[in-house]
Coordinates of C-alpha atoms and ligand atoms in Angstrom, one line a residue:
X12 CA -16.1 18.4 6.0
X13 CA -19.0 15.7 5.5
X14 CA -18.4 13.2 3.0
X15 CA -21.2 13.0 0.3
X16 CA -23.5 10.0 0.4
X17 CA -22.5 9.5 -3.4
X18 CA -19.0 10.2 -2.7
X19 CA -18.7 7.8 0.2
X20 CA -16.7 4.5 0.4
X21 CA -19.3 2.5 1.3
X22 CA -21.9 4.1 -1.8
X23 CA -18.8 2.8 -4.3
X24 CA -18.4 -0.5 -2.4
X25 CA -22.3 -1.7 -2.0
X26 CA -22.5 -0.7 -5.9
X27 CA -19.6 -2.9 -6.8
X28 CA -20.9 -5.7 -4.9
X29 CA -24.2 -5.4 -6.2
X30 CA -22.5 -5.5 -9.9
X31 CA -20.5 -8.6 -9.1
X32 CA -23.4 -10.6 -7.4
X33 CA -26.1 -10.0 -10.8
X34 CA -23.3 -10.7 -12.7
X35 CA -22.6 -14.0 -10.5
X36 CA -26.6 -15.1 -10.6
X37 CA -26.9 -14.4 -14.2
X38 CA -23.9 -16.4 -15.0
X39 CA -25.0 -19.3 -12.4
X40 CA -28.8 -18.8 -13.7
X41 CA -27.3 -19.0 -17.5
X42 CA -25.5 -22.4 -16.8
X43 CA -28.5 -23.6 -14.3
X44 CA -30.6 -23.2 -17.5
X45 CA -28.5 -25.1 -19.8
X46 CA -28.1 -27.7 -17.6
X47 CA -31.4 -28.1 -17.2
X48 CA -32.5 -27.7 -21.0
X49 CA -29.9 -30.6 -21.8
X50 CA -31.3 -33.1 -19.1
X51 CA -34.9 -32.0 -20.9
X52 CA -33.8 -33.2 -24.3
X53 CA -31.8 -36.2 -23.0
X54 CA -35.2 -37.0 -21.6
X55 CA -36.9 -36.3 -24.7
X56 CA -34.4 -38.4 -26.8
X57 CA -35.0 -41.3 -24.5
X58 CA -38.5 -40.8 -25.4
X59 CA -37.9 -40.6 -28.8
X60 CA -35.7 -44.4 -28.7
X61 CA -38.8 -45.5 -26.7
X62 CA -41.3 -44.4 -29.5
X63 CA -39.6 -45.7 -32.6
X64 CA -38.8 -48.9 -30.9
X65 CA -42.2 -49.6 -30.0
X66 CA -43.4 -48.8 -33.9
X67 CA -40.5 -51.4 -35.6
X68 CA -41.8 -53.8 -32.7
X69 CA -45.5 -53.9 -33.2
X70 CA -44.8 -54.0 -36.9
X71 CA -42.4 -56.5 -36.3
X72 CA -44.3 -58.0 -33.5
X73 CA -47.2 -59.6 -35.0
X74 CA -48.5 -60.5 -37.9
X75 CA -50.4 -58.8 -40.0
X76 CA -49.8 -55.4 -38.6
X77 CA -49.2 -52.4 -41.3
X78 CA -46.5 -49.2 -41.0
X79 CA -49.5 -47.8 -40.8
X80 CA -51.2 -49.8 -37.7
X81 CA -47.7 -49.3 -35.9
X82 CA -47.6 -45.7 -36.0
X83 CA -51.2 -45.6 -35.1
X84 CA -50.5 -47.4 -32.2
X85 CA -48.0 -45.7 -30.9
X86 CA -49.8 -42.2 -32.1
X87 CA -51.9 -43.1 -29.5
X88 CA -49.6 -45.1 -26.9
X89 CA -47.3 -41.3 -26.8
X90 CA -50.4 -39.2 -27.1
X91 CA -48.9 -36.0 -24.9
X92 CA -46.1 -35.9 -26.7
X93 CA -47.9 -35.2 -29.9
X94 CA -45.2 -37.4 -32.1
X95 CA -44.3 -36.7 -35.6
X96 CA -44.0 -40.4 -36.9
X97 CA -42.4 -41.6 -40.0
X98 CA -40.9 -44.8 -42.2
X99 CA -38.8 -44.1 -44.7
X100 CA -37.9 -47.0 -47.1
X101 CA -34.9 -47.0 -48.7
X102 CA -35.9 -48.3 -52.3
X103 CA -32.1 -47.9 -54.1
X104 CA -28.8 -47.7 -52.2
X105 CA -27.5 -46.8 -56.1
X106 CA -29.3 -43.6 -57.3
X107 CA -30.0 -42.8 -52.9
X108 CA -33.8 -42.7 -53.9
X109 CA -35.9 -43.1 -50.6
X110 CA -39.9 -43.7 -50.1
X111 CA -42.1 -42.1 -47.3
X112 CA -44.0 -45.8 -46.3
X113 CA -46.3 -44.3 -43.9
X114 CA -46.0 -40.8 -41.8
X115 CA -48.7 -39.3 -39.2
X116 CA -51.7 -37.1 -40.6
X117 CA -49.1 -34.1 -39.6
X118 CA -46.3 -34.9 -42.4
X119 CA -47.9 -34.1 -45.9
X120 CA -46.7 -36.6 -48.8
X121 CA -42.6 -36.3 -49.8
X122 CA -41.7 -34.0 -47.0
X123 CA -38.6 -35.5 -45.8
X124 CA -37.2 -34.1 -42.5
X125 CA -33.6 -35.1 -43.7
X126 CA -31.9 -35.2 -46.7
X127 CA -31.2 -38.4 -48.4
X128 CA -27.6 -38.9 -47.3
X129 CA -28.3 -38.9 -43.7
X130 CA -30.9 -41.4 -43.7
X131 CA -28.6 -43.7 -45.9
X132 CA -26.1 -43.2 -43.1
X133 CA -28.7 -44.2 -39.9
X134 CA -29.4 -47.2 -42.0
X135 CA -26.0 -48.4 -41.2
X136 CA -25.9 -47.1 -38.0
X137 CA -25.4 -49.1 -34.7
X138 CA -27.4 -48.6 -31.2
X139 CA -24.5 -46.4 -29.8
X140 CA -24.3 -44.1 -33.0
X141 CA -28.1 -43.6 -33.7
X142 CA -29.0 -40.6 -35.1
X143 CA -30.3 -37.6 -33.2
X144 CA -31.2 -34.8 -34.6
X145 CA -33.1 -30.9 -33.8
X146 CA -34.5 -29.5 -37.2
X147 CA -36.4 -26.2 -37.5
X148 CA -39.7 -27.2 -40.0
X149 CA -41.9 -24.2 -39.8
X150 CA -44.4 -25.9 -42.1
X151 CA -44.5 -28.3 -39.1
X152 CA -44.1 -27.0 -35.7
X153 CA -43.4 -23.1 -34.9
X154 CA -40.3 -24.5 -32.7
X155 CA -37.8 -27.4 -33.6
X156 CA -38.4 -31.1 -34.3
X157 CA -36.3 -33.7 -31.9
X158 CA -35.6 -36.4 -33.8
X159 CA -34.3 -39.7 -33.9
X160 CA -33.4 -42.3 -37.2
X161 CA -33.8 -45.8 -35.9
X162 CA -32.7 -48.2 -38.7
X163 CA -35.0 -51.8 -38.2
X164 CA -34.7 -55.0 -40.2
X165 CA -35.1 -54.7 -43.8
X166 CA -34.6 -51.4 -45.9
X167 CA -36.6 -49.4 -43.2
X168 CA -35.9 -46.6 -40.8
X169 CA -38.6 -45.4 -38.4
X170 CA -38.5 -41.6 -37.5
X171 CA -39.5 -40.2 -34.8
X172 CA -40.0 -36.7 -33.6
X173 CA -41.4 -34.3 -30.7
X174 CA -41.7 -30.9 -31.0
X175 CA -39.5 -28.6 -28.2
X176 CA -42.1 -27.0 -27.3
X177 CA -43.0 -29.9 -25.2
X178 CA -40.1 -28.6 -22.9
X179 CA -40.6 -24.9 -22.9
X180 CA -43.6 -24.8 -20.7
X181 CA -41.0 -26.6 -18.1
X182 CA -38.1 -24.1 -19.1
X183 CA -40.5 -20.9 -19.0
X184 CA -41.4 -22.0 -15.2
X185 CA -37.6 -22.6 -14.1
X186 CA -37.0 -19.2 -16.1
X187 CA -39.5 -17.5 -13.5
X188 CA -38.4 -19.5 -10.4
X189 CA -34.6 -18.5 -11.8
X190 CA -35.8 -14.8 -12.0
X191 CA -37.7 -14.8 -8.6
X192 CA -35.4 -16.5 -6.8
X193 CA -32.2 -14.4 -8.0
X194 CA -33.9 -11.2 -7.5
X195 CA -34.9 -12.5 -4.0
X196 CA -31.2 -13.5 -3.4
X197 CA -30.1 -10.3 -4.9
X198 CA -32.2 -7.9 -2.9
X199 CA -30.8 -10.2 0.6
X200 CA -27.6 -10.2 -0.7
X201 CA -27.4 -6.0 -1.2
X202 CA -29.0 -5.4 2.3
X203 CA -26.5 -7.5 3.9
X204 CA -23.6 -6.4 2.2
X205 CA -24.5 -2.7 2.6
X206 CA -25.2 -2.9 6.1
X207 CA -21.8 -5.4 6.7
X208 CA -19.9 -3.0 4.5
X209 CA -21.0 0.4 6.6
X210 CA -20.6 -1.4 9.8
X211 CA -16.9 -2.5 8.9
X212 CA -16.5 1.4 7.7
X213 CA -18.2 2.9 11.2
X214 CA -14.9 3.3 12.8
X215 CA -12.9 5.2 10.1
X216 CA -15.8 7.7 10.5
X217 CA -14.7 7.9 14.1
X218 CA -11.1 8.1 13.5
X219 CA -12.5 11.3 11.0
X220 CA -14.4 12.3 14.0
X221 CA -11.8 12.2 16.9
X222 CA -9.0 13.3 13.9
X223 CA -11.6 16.8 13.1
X224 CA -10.9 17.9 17.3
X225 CA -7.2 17.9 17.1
X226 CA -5.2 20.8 17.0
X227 CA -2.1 22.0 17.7
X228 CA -3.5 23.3 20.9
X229 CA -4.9 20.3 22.2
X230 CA -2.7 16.7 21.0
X231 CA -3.4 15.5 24.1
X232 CA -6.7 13.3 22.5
X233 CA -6.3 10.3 21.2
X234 CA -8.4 8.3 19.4
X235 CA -10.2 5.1 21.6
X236 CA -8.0 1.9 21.0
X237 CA -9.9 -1.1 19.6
X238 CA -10.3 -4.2 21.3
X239 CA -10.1 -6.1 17.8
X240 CA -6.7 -6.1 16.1
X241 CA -7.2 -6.0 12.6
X242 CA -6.7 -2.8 9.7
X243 CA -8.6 -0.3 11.5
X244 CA -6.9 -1.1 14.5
X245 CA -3.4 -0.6 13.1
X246 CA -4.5 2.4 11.6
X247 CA -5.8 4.2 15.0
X248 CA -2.5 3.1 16.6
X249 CA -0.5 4.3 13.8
X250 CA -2.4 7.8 14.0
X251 CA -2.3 7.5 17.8
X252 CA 1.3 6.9 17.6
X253 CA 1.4 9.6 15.0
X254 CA -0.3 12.3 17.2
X255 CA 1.7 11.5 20.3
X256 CA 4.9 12.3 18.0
X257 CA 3.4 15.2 16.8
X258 CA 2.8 16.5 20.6
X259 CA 6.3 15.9 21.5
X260 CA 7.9 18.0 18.5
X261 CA 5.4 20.7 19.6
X262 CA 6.3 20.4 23.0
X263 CA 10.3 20.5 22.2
X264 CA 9.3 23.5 19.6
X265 CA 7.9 25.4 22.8
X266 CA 10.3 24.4 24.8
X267 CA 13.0 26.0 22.4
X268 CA 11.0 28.9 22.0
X269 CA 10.9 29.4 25.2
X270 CA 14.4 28.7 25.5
X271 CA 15.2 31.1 22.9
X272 CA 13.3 34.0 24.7
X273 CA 15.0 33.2 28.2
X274 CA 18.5 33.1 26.6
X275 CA 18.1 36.2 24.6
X276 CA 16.7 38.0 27.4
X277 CA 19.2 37.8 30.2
X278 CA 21.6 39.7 28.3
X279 CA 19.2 42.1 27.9
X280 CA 17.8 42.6 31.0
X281 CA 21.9 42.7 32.3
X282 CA 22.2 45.5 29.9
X283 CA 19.5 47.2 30.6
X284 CA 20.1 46.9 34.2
X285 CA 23.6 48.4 34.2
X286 CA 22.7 51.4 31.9
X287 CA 19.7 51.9 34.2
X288 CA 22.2 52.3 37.2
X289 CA 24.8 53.8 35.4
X290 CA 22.1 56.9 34.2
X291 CA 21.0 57.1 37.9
X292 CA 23.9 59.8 38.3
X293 CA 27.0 61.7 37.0
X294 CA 29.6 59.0 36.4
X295 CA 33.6 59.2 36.3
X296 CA 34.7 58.4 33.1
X297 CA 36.5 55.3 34.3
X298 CA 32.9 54.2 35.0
X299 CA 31.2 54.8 31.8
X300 CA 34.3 53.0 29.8
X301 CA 33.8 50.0 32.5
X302 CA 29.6 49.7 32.2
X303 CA 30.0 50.3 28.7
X304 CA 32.7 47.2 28.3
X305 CA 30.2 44.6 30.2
X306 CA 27.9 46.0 28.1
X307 CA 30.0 45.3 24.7
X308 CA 30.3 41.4 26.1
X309 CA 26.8 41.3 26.7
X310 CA 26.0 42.3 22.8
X311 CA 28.9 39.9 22.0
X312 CA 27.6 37.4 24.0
X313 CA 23.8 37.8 21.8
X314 CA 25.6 38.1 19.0
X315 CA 27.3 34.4 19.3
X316 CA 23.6 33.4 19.9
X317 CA 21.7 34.4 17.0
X318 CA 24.6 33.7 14.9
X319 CA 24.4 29.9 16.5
X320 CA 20.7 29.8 16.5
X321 CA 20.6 31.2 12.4
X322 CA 23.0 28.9 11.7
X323 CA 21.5 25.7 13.7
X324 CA 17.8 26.9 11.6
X325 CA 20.1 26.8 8.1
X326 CA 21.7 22.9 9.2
X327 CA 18.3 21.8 9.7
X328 CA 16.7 22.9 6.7
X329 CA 19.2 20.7 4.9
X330 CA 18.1 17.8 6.5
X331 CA 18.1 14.8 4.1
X332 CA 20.1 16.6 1.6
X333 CA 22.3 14.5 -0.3
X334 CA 26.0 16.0 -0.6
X335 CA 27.7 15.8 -4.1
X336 CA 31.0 17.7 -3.8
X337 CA 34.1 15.6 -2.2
X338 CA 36.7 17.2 0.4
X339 CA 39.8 16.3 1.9
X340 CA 39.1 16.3 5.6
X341 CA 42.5 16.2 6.6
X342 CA 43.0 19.6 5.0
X343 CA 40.1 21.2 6.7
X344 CA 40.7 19.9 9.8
X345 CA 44.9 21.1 10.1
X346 CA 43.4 24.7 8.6
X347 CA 41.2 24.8 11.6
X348 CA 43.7 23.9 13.8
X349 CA 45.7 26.4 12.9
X350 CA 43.7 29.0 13.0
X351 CA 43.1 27.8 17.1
X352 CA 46.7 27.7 17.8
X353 CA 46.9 31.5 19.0
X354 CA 43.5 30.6 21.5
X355 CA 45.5 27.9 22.3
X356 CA 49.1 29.2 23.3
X357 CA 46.7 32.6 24.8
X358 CA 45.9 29.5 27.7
X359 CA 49.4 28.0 27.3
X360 CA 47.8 24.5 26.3
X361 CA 49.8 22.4 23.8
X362 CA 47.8 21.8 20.9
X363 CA 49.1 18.8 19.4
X364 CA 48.3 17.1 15.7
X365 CA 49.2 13.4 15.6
X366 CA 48.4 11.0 13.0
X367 CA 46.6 13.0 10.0
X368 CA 45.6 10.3 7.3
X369 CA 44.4 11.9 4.4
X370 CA 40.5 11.2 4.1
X371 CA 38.2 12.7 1.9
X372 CA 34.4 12.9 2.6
X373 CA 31.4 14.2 0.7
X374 CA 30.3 16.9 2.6
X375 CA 29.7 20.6 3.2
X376 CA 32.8 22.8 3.6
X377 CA 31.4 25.4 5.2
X378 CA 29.5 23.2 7.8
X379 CA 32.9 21.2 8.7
X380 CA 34.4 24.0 9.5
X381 CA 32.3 25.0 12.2
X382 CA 32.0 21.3 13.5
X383 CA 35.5 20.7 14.2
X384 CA 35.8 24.2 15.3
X385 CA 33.1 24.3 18.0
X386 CA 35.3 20.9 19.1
X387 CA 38.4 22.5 19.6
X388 CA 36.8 25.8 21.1
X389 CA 35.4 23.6 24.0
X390 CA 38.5 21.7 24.1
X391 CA 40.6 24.6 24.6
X392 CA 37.6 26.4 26.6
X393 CA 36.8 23.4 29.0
X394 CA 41.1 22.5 29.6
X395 CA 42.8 24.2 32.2
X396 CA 45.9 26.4 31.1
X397 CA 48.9 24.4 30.4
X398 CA 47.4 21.3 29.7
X399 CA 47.7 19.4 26.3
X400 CA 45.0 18.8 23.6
X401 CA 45.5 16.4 21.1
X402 CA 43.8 16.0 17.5
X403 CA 44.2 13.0 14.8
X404 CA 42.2 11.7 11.8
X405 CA 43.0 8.0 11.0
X406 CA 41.7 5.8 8.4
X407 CA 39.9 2.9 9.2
X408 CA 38.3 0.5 6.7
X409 CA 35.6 2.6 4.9
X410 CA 36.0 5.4 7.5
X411 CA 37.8 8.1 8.5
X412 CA 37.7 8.8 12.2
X413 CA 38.0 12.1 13.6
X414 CA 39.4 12.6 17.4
X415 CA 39.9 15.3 19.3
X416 CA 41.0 14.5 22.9
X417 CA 41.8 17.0 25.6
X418 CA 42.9 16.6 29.4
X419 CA 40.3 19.0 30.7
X420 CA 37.6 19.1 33.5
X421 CA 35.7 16.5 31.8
X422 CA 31.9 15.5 31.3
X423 CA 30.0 13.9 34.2
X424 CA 28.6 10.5 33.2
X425 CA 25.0 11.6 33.8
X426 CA 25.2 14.9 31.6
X427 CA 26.6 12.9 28.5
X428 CA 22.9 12.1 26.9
X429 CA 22.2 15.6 27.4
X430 CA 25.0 17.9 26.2
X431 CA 23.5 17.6 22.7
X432 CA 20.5 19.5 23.7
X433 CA 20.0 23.3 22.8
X434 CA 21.1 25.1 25.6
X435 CA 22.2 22.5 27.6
X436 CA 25.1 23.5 30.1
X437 CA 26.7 21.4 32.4
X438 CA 27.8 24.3 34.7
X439 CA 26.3 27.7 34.1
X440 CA 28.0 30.1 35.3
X441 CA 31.4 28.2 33.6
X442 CA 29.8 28.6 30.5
X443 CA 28.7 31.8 30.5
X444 CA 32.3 32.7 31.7
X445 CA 33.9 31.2 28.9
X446 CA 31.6 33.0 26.0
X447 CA 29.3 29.6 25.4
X448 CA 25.8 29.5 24.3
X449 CA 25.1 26.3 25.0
X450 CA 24.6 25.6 21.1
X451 CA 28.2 24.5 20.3
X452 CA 27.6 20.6 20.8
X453 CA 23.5 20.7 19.0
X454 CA 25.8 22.2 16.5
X455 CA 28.4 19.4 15.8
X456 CA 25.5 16.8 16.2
X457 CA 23.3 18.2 13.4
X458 CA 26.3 18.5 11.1
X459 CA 27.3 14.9 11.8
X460 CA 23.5 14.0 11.2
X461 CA 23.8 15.3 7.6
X462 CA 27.4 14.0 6.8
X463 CA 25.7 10.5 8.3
X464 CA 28.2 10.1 10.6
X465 CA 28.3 8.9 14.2
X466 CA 29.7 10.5 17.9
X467 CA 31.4 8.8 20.5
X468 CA 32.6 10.3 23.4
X469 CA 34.7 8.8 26.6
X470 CA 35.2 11.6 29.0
X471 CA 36.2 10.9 33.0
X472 CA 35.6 13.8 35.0
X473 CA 38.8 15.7 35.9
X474 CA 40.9 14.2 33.3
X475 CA 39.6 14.9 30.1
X476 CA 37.4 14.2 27.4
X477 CA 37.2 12.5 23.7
X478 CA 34.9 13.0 20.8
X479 CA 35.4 10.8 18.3
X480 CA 33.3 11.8 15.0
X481 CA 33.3 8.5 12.5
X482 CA 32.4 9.5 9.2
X483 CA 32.0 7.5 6.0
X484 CA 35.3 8.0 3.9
X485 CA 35.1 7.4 -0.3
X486 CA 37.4 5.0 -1.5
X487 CA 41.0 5.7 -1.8
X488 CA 42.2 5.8 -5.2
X489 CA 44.3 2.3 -5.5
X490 CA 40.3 0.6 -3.9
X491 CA 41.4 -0.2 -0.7
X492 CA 39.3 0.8 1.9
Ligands
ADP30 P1 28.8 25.7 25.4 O1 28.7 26.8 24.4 O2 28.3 26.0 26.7 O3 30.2 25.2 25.4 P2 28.2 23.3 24.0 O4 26.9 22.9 23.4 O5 29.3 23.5 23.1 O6 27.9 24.6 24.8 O7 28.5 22.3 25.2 C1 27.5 21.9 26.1 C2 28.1 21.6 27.4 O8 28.9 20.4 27.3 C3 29.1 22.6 27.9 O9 28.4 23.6 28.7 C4 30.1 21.9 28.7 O10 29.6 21.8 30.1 C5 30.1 20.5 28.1 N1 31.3 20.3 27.3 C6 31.4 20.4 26.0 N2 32.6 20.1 25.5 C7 33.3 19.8 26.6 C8 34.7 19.4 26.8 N3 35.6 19.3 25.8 N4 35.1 19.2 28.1 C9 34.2 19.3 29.1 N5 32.9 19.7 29.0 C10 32.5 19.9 27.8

């Protein structure tokens, strides 16, 4: 199935990172601008000082210069900026009455940029606290006055103004350059990171790719290792190492399938065989009652295996299962043994308990049972007659440890790993002999796998063998243990 173009990773990631780089260059363009406007009006203030100064000095300067000669000359001195020059007397501290002395041709007669009180204050101002001040005056200027209150000798303060607009022809052109170069930066910046971003998702296409041609047929492919270890790396081994896991549990269920077939059809084709042979011709009685008696074991002997094989299916489906209900394994374990003890004197072998701690276990009844009794079945089936078997369950810390030791034939050292295994028979025709299936021992390990419970066994050929099944006991009732 092809991913949509919309749908796609790298779509949703190339349209978050175009989001987050406008909403980086707007915020760097909005603090780029601010910046900039306040260096603008520092510059104009220092203007401003500059102005005013030079009116209170040429008044002060000389003699016989007017307020009026001042501003004129400095009208003309500051001509770009287009100043907005004022002196304000202030006629009577008392009542706060002030006096316009002289303004420029653009101030009409009693306008007043500020109101009385602030003009009292510049008066007492000193260089470090001189008044600065943006006032909108639409009578005046269509954008805000700058302007500064510069107390001078005597009652006087000299104003002095520029309009902002003197500044927005420099802001409008860092506005452009701001919006050409950030839509410049923005357009690089998408490419790249669209291109980076689909490059960096190429190989999880190819993973999807390789991933598409696998089947349960064919988990032989793999998908090509990378050379770089980083995330996409890990994840091709981890699928790699996933497949390869996959292809041995489909191996082992063909091989059991297999197995399955094979086992269930050599009592068949033995059945078949000897009816075959025994239909060929008129038989004696004695005959029939003899082919029909191999025959029963036979259907016995098929029986024992599906009733293993349904029951092996049944453990495994309750793999993982957590057990709620508590049993005394000591209990279970002397009923089974009792119900052995005719098997066992059949063979003349002494089947002996010795220690029996009591132990109880969360477990399944049903499924203990048939552990400890395939156990003692190979015990008793794998010990030559008159021999001695011997069973205990002891207490050890938190477990309870069950052994069941017999002085039989014994297992060689190199068929330990596998006795485990489905089918698995040390020596055939012995098994077969004594009524196995070869299931007894995948049996007891899948039941000690639930009950979380370990297997040891020591076994020396010739002299015997013991399993030892340590299972995790609940606490006796006085805590110990
Ligand atoms: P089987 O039905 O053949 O007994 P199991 O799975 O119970 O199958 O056991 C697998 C093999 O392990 C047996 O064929 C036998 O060779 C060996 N084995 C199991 N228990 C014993 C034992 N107590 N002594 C000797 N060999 C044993």
């Amino acid at each position: 199935m092809k991913i949509k173009a919309l749908q796609s990773l790298s779509f949703r990631l190339t349209i978050w990172y175009i989001v987050i780089m406008v909403g980086i260059i707007i915020l760097a363009g909005f603090f780029l601008y601010e910046r900039f406007q306040q260096v603008l009006v520092n510059d104009l203030d220092a203007r401003l000082l500059d102005m005013a100064d030079d009116v209170s000095e040429s008044y002060y300067g000389s003699r016989g210069v007017t307020w009026a000669d001042a501003i004129r000359n400095v009208e003309q001195e500051f001509q770009e900026y287009n100043p907005y020059l004022q002196v304000v007397e202030l006629t009577d501290r008392e009542t706060g009455e002030i006096k316009a002395v002289f303004a420029s041709d653009k101030i009409p007669e009693g306008c007043y940029m500020l109101d009385t009180r602030t003009y009292f204050r510049a008066n007492r101002a000193d260089i470090d606290e001189l008044v600065y001040q943006t006032v909108e005056k639409k009578k005046l200027s269509h954008r805000p006055l700058r302007l500064i209150l510069l107390p001078v000798r005597g009652p006087y303060i000299v104003q002095a103004g520029i309009s902002l607009e003197v500044i927005d022809v420099d802001l409008r052109r860092l506005l452009f350059i701001m919006i050409l170069a950030g839509g410049l930066v923005l357009v690089l910046a998408s490419a790249g990171g669209s291109f980076i971003i689909r490059q960096a998702l190429q190989p999880v296409n190819s993973v999807a790719e390789t991933a598409r041609g696998i089947s349960t047929e064919d988990l032989s492919m793999r998908i090509e290792a990378r050379k770089r270890r980083d995330e996409i790396g890990e994840l091709v081994d981890t699928f790699n190492a996933m497949i390869a896991r996959l292809e041995k549990s489909v191996k082992k269920i063909k091989q059991f399938s297999g197995d399955v077939s094979h086992e269930l059809r050599t009592p068949l084709t033995i059945i078949r065989g000897e009816v075959e042979v025994l239909l060929r011709k008129e038989r004696t009685p004695k005959e029939y009652r003899k082919t029909l008696q191999s025959t029963l074991e036979e259907t016995f002997h098929l029986e024992r295996i599906i009733d293993d094989l349904l029951f092996l299916s049944r453990i495994e489906a309750m793999a993982g299962m957590e057990f709620q209900k508590s049993l005394d394994l000591d209990e279970t374990l002397l009923r089974i043994v009792e119900s052995r003890e005719l098997a066992a004197r059949g063979k003349d072998l002494k089947l002996k308990i010795d220690q029996v701690s009591p132990v109880k276990i969360k477990g399944d009844e049903r499924l203990l049972e048939r552990m400890i009794a395939n156990l003692l079945d190979n015990a008793i089936r794998y010990t030559p007659e008159g021999r001695e078997i011997e069973v205990s369950l002891e207490r050890d810390e938190g477990n309870g440890i069950l052994n069941i030791r017999d002085t039989g034939i014994g297992i060689p050292e190199n068929a330990i790993p596998l006795i485990f295994d489905r089918f698995y028979v040390v020596d055939k025709s012995r098994s077969k002999e004594t009524g196995g299936s070869g299931l007894g021992l995948s049996i007891v390990k899948r039941v000690a796998d639930c009950h979380k419970a370990r297997i040891e066994i020591q076994s020396t050929p010739g002299k015997g063998t013991l399993f030892r099944i340590i299972f995790q006991a609940e606490p006796e009732p006085d805590g110990t243990g």
